[in-house]
mmCIF file of C-alpha atoms and ligand atoms in Angstrom:
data_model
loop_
_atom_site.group_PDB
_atom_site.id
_atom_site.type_symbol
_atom_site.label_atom_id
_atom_site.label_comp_id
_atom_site.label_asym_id
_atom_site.label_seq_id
_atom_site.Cartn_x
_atom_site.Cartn_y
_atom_site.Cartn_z
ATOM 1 C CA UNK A 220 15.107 41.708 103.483
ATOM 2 C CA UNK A 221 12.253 41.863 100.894
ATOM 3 C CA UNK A 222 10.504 38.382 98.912
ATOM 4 C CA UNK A 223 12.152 37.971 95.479
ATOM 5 C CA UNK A 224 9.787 39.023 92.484
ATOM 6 C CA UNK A 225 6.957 36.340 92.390
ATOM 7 C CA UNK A 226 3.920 36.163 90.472
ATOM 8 C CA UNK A 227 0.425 35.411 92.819
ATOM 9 C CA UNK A 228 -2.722 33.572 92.104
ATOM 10 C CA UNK A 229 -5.862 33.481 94.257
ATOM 11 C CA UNK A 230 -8.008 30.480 92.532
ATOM 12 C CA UNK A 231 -11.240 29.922 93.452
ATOM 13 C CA UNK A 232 -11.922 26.024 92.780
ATOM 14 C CA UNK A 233 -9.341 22.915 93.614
ATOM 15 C CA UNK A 234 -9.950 22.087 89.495
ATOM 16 C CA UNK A 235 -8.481 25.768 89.093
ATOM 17 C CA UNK A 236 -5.797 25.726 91.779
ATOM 18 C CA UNK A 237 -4.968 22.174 90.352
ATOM 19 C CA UNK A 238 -4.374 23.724 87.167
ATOM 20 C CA UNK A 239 -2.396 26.601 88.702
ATOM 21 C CA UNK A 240 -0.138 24.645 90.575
ATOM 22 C CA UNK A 241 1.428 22.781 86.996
ATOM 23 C CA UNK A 242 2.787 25.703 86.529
ATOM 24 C CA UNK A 243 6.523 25.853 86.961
ATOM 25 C CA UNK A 244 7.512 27.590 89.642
ATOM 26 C CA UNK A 245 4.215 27.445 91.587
ATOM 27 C CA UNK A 246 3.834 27.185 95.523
ATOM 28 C CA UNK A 247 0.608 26.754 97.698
ATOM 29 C CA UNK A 248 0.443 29.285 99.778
ATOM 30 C CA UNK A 249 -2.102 29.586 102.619
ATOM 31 C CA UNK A 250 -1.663 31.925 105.982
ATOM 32 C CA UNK A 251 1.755 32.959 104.757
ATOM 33 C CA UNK A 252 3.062 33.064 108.275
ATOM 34 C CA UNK A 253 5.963 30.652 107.759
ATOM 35 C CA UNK A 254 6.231 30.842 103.903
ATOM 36 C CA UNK A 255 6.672 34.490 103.474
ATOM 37 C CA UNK A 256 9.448 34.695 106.295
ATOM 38 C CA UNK A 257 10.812 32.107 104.380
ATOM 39 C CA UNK A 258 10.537 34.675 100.867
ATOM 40 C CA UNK A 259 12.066 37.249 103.043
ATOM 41 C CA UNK A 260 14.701 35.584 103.870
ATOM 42 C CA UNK A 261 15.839 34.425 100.264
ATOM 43 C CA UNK A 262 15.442 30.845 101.577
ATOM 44 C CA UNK A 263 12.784 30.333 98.644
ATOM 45 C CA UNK A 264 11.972 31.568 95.739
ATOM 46 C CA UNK A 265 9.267 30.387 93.953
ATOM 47 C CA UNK A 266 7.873 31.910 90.612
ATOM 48 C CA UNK A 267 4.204 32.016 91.422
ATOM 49 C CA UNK A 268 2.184 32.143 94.576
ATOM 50 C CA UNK A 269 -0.840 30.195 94.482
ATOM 51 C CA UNK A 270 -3.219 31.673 97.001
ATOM 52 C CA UNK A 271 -5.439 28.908 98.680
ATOM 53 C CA UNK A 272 -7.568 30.386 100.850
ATOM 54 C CA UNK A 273 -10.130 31.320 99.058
ATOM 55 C CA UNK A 274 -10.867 27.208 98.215
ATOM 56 C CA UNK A 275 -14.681 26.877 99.580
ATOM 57 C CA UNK A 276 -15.206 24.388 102.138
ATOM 58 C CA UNK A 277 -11.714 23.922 104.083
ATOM 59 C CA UNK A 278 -12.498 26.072 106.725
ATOM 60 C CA UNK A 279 -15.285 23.710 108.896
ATOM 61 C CA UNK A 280 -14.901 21.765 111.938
ATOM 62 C CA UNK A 281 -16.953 19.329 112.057
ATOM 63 C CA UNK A 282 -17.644 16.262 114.985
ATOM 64 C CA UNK A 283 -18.681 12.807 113.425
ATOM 65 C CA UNK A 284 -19.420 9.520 115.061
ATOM 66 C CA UNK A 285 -15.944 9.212 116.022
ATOM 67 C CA UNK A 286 -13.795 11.933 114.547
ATOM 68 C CA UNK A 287 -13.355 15.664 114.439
ATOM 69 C CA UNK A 288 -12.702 16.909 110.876
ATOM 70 C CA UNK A 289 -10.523 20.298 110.677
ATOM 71 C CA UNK A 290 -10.184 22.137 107.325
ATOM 72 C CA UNK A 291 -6.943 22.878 106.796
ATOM 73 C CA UNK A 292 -7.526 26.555 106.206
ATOM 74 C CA UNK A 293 -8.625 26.657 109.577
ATOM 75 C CA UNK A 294 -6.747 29.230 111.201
ATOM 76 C CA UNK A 295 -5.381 28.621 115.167
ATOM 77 C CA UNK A 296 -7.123 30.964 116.345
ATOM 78 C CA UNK A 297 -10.590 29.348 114.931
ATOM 79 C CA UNK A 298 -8.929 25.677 116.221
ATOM 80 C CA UNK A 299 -8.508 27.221 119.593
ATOM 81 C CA UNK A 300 -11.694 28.746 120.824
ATOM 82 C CA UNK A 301 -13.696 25.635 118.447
ATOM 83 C CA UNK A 302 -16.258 23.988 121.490
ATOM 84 C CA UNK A 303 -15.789 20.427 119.251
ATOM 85 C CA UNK A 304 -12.047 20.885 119.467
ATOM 86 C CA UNK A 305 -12.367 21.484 122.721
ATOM 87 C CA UNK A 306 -14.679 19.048 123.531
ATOM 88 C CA UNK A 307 -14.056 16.112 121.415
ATOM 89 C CA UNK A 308 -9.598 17.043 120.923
ATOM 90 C CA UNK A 309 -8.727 18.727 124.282
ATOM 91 C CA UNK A 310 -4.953 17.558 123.200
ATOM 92 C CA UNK A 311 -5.479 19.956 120.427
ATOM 93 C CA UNK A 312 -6.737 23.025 121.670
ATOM 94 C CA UNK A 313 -4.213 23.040 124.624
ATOM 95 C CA UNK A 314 -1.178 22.583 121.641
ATOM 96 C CA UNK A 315 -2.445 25.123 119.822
ATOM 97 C CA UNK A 316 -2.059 27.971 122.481
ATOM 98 C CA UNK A 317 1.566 26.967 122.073
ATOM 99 C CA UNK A 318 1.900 28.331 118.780
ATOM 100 C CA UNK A 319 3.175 31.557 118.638
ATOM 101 C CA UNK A 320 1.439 34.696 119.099
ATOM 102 C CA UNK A 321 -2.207 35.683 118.710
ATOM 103 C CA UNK A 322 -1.589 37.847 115.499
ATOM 104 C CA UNK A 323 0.574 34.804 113.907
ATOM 105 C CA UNK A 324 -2.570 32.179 115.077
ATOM 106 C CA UNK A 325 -5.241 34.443 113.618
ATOM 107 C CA UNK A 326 -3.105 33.627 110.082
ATOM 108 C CA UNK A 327 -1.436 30.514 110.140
ATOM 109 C CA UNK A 328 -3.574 27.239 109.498
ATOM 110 C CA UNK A 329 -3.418 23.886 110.516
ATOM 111 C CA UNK A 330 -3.112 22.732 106.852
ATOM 112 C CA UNK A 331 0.510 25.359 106.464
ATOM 113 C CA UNK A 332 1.854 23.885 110.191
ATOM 114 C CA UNK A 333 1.143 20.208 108.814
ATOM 115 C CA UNK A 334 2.329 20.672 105.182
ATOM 116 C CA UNK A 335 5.208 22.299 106.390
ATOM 117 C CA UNK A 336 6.617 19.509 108.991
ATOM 118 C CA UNK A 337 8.532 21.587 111.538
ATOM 119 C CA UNK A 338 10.335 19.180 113.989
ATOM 120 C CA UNK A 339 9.592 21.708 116.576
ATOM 121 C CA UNK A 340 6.032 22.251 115.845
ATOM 122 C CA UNK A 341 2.848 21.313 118.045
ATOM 123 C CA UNK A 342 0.274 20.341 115.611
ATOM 124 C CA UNK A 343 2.343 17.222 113.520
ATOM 125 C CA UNK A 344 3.058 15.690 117.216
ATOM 126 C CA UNK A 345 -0.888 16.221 117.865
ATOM 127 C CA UNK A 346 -1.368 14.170 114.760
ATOM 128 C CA UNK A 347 1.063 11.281 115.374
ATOM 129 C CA UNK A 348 -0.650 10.893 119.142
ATOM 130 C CA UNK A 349 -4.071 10.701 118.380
ATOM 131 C CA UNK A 350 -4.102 8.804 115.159
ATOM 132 C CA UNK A 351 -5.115 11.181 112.350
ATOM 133 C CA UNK A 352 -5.811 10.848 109.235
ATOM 134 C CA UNK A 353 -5.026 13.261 106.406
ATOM 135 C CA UNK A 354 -6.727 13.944 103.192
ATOM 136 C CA UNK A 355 -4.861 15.208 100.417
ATOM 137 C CA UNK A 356 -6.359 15.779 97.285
ATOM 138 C CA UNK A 357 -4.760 15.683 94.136
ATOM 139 C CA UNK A 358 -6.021 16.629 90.080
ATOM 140 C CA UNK A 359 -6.711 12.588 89.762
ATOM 141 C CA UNK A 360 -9.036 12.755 93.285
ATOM 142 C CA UNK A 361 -8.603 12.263 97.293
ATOM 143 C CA UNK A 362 -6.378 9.719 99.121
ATOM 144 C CA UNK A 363 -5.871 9.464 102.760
ATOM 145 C CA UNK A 364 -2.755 9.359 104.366
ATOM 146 C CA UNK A 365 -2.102 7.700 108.295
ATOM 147 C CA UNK A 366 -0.298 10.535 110.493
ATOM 148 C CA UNK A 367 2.190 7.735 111.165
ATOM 149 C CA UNK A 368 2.987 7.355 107.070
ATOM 150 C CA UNK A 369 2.802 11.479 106.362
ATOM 151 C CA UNK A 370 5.848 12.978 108.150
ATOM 152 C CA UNK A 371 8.765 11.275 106.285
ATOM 153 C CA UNK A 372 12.183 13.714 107.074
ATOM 154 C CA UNK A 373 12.864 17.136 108.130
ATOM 155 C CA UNK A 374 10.428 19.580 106.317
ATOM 156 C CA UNK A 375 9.585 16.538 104.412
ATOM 157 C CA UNK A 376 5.774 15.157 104.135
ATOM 158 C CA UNK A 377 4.109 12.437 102.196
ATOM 159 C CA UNK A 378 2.255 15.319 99.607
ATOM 160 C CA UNK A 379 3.786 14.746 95.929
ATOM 161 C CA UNK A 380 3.997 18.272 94.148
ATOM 162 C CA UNK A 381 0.553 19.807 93.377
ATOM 163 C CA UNK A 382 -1.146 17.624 96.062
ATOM 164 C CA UNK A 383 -3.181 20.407 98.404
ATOM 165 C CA UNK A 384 -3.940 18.731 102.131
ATOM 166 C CA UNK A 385 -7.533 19.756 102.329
ATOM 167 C CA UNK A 386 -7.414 18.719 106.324
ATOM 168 C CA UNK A 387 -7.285 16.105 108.740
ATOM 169 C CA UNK A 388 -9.621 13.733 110.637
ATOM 170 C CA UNK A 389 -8.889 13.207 114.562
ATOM 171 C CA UNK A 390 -9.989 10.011 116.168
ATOM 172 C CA UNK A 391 -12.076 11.995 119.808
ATOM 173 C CA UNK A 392 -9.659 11.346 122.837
ATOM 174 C CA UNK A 393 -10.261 13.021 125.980
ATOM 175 C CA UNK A 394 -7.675 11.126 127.873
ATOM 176 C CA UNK A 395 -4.411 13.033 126.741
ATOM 177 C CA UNK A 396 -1.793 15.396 127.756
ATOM 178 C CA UNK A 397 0.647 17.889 126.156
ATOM 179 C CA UNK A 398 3.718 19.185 127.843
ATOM 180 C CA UNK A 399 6.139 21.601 126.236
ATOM 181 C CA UNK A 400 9.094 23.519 127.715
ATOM 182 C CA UNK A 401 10.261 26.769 125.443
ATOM 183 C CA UNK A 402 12.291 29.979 126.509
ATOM 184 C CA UNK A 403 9.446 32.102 126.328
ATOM 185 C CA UNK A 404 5.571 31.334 126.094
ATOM 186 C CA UNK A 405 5.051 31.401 122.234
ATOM 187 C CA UNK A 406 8.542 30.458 121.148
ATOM 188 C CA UNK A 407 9.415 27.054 118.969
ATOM 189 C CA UNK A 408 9.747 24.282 121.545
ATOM 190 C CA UNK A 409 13.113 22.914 122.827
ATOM 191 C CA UNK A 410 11.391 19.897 123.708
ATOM 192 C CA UNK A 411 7.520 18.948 123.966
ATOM 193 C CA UNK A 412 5.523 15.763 124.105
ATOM 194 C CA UNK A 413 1.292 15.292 122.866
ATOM 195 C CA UNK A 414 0.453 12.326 124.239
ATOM 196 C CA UNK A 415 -3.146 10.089 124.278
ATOM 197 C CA UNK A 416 -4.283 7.454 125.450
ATOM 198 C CA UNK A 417 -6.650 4.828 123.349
ATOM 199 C CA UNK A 418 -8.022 1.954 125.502
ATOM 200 C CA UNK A 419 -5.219 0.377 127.337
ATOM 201 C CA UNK A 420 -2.539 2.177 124.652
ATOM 202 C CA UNK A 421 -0.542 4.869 125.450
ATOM 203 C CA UNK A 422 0.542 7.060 122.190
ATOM 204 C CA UNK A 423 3.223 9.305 123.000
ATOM 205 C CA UNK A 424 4.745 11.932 120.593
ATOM 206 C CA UNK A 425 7.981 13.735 121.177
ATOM 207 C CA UNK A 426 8.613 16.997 119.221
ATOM 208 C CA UNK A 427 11.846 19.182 119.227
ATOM 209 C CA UNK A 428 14.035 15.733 119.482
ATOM 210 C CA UNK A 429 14.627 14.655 115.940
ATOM 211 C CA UNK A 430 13.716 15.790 111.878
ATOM 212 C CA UNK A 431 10.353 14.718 112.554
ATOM 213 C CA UNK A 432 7.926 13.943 115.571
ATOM 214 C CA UNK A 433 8.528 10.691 117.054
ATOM 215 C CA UNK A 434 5.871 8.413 118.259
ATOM 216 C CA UNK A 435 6.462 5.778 120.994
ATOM 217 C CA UNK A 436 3.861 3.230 122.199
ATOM 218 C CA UNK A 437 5.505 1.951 125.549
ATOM 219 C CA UNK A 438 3.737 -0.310 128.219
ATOM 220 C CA UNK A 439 5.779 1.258 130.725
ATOM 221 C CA UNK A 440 7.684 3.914 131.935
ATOM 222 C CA UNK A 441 10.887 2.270 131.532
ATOM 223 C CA UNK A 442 10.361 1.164 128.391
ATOM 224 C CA UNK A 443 9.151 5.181 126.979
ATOM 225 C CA UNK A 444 12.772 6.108 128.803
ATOM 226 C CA UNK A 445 14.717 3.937 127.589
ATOM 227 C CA UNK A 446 13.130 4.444 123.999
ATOM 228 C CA UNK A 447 13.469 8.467 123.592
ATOM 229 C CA UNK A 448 15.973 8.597 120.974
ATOM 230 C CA UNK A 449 18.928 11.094 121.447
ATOM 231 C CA UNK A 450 17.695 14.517 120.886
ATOM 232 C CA UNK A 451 19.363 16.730 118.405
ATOM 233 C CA UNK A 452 21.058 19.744 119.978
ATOM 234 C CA UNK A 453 20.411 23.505 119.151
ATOM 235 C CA UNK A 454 22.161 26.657 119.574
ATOM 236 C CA UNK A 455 21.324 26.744 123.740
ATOM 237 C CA UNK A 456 20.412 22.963 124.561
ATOM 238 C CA UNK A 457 23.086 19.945 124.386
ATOM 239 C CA UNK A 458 21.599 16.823 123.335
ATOM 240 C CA UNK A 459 22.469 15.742 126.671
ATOM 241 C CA UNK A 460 19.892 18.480 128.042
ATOM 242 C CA UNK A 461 17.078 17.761 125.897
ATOM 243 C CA UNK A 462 17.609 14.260 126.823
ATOM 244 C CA UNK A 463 17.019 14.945 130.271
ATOM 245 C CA UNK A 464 13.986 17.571 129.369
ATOM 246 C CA UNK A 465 12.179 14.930 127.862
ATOM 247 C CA UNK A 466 12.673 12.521 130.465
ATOM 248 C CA UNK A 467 11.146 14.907 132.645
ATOM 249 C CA UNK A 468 8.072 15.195 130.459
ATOM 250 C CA UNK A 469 7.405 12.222 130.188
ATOM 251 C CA UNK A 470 7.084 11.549 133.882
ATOM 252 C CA UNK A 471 4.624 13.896 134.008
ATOM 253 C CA UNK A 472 2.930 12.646 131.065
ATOM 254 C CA UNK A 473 2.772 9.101 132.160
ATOM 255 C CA UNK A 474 1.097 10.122 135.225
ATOM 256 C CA UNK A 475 -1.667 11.972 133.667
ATOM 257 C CA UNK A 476 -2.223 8.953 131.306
ATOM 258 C CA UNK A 477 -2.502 6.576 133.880
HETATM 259 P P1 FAD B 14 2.217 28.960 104.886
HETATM 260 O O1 FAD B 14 3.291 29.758 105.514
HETATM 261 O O2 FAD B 14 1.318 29.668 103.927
HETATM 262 O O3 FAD B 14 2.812 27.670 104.154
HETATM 263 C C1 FAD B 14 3.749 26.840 104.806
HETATM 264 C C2 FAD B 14 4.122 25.675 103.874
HETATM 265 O O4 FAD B 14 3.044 24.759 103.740
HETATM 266 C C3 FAD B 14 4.430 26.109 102.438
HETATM 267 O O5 FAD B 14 5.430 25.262 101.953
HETATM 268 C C4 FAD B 14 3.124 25.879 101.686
HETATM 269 O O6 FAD B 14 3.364 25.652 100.311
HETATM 270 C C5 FAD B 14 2.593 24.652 102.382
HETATM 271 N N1 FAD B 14 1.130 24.577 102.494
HETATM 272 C C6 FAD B 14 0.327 25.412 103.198
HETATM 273 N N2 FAD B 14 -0.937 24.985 103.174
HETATM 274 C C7 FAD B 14 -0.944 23.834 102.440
HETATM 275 C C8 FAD B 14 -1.969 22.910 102.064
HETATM 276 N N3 FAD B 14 -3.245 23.044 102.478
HETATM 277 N N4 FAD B 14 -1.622 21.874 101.295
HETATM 278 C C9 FAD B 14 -0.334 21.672 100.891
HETATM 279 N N5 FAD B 14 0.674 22.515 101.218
HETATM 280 C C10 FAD B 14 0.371 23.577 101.990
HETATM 281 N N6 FAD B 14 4.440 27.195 114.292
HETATM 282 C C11 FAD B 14 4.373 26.270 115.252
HETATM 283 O O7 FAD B 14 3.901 25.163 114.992
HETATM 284 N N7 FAD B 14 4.795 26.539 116.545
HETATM 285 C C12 FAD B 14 5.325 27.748 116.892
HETATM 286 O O8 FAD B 14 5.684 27.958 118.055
HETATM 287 C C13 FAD B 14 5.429 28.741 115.867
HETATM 288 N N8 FAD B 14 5.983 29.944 116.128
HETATM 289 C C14 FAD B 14 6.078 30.858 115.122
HETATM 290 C C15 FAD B 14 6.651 32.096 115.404
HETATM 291 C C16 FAD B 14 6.768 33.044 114.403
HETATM 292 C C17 FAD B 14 7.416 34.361 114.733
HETATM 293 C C18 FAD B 14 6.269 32.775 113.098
HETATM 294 C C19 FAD B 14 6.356 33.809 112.008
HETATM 295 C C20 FAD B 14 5.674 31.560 112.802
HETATM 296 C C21 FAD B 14 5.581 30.592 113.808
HETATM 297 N N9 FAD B 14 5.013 29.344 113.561
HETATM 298 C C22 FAD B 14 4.951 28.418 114.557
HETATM 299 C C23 FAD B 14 4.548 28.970 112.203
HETATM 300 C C24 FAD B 14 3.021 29.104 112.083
HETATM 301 O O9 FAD B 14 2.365 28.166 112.891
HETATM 302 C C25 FAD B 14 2.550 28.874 110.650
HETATM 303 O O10 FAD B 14 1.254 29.339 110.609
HETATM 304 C C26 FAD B 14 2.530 27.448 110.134
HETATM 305 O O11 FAD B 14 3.737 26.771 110.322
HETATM 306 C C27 FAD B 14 2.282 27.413 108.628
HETATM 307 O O12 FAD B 14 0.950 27.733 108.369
HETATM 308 P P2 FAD B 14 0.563 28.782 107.278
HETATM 309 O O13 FAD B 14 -0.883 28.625 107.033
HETATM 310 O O14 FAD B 14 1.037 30.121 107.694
HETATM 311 O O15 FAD B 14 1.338 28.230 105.994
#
């Protein structure tokens, strides 16, 4: 199927892109590569398109003392082969050779995966387990938003209309793991897990289980079991199975974070 008839936009300031987005109608759109599906499939159809990537500035990675900041026009692809990502966020750089396929990576930013809240997807789950912080920017200025406080229902964030997340700041962890079972390599997930550890805690997020990534902070494996809330089925998995695959995850998880 083709988009429905939309105006498009490609601003070149957040002052201008603020302004564009008061329009009614208007949608941010950034690598397109789960909004336009979206168009295709008549499951959207907003008046105007407001283009963001050509906003100066939200493509950087940078290490700081603690943190790694990421744009959020940084594409996948640039995520993946980053050295600081790598480095500083190895939880990170494995997840995102989950997602999809090279040609959908070289497009899709971690901003549009973040915004967009998939319960399946790698990069909120990455979020919830190591702590991050998001900054969202809106016409009156920047606020920062705790991982924890952003991902509030299915497809559902903590951005009020004409916010634009302009990325996210990742406490370094090199002690972490990220599991994830799927039916082929670059499909959704059924069920995956990101999980760090910070000092003696243990921060582990389920994905593929419920509207939105669940975080659990056991202090011990019994506890994380008993704590994995029933998963919501799909079209090939009971609950009952997921159940089990995340049991099985987290085994494995909770031996690498030991
Ligand atoms: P867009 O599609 O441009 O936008 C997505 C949503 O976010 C829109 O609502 C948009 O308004 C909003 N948005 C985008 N950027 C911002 C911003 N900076 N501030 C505020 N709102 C914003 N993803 C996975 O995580 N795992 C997968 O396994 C996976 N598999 C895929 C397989 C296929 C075949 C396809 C087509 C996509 C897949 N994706 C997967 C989705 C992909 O990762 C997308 O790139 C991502 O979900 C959205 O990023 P985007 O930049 O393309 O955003």
């Amino acid at each position: 199927m083709k988009a429905p008839p939309f105006a498009y936009a490609k601003p070149r300031s957040l002052t201008e892109a603020f302004d564009l987005l008061e329009r009614p109608g208007a949608k941010i759109l950034a690598g397109g590569q789960s909004l336009i599906p979206a168009l295709n499939m008549r499951l959207s159809s907003p008046g105007l398109l407001v283009d963001i990537t050509g906003l100066p500035g939200l493509s950087t990675i940078e290490a700081r003392n603690g943190t790694v900041r990421i744009g959020a026009l940084c594409t996948h692809s640039q995520v993946e082969r980053s050295p600081e990502v790598r480095e500083h966020l190895p939880l990170v750089a494995e997840a995102v050779a989950h997602i999809a396929h090279p040609a959908i990576r070289n497009r899709g930013t971690l901003g549009g995966s973040l915004a967009l809240a998939d319960p399946n997807a790698e990069l909120p789950a990455c979020a919830l387990a190591l702590d991050a912080v998001l900054i969202v920017a809106g016409k009156k200025g920047e606020r920062r938003v705790q991982a924890s406080g952003f991902f509030k229902a299915l497809f559902e964030t903590d951005l009020k209309p004409n916010e634009i997340l302009l990325g996210a700041e990742f406490p370094k962890a090199t002690k972490s793991v990220f599991l994830e079972l799927a039916r082929r390599q670059g499909d959704y997930a059924i069920v995956g897990l990101a999980a760090a550890r910070r000092g003696a805690e243990k921060r582990i997020a389920f994905f593929g289980v419920a509207a939105t990534p669940i975080l659990l902070k056991p202090t011990s494996l019994e506890q994380a079991k008993k704590s994995i809330p029933t998963p919501n089925g799909d079209l090939y998995n009971s609950p009952a199975t997921k159940l089990h695959l995340a049991g099985v995850l987290l085994e494995r998880a909770w031996t690498t974070l030991s």
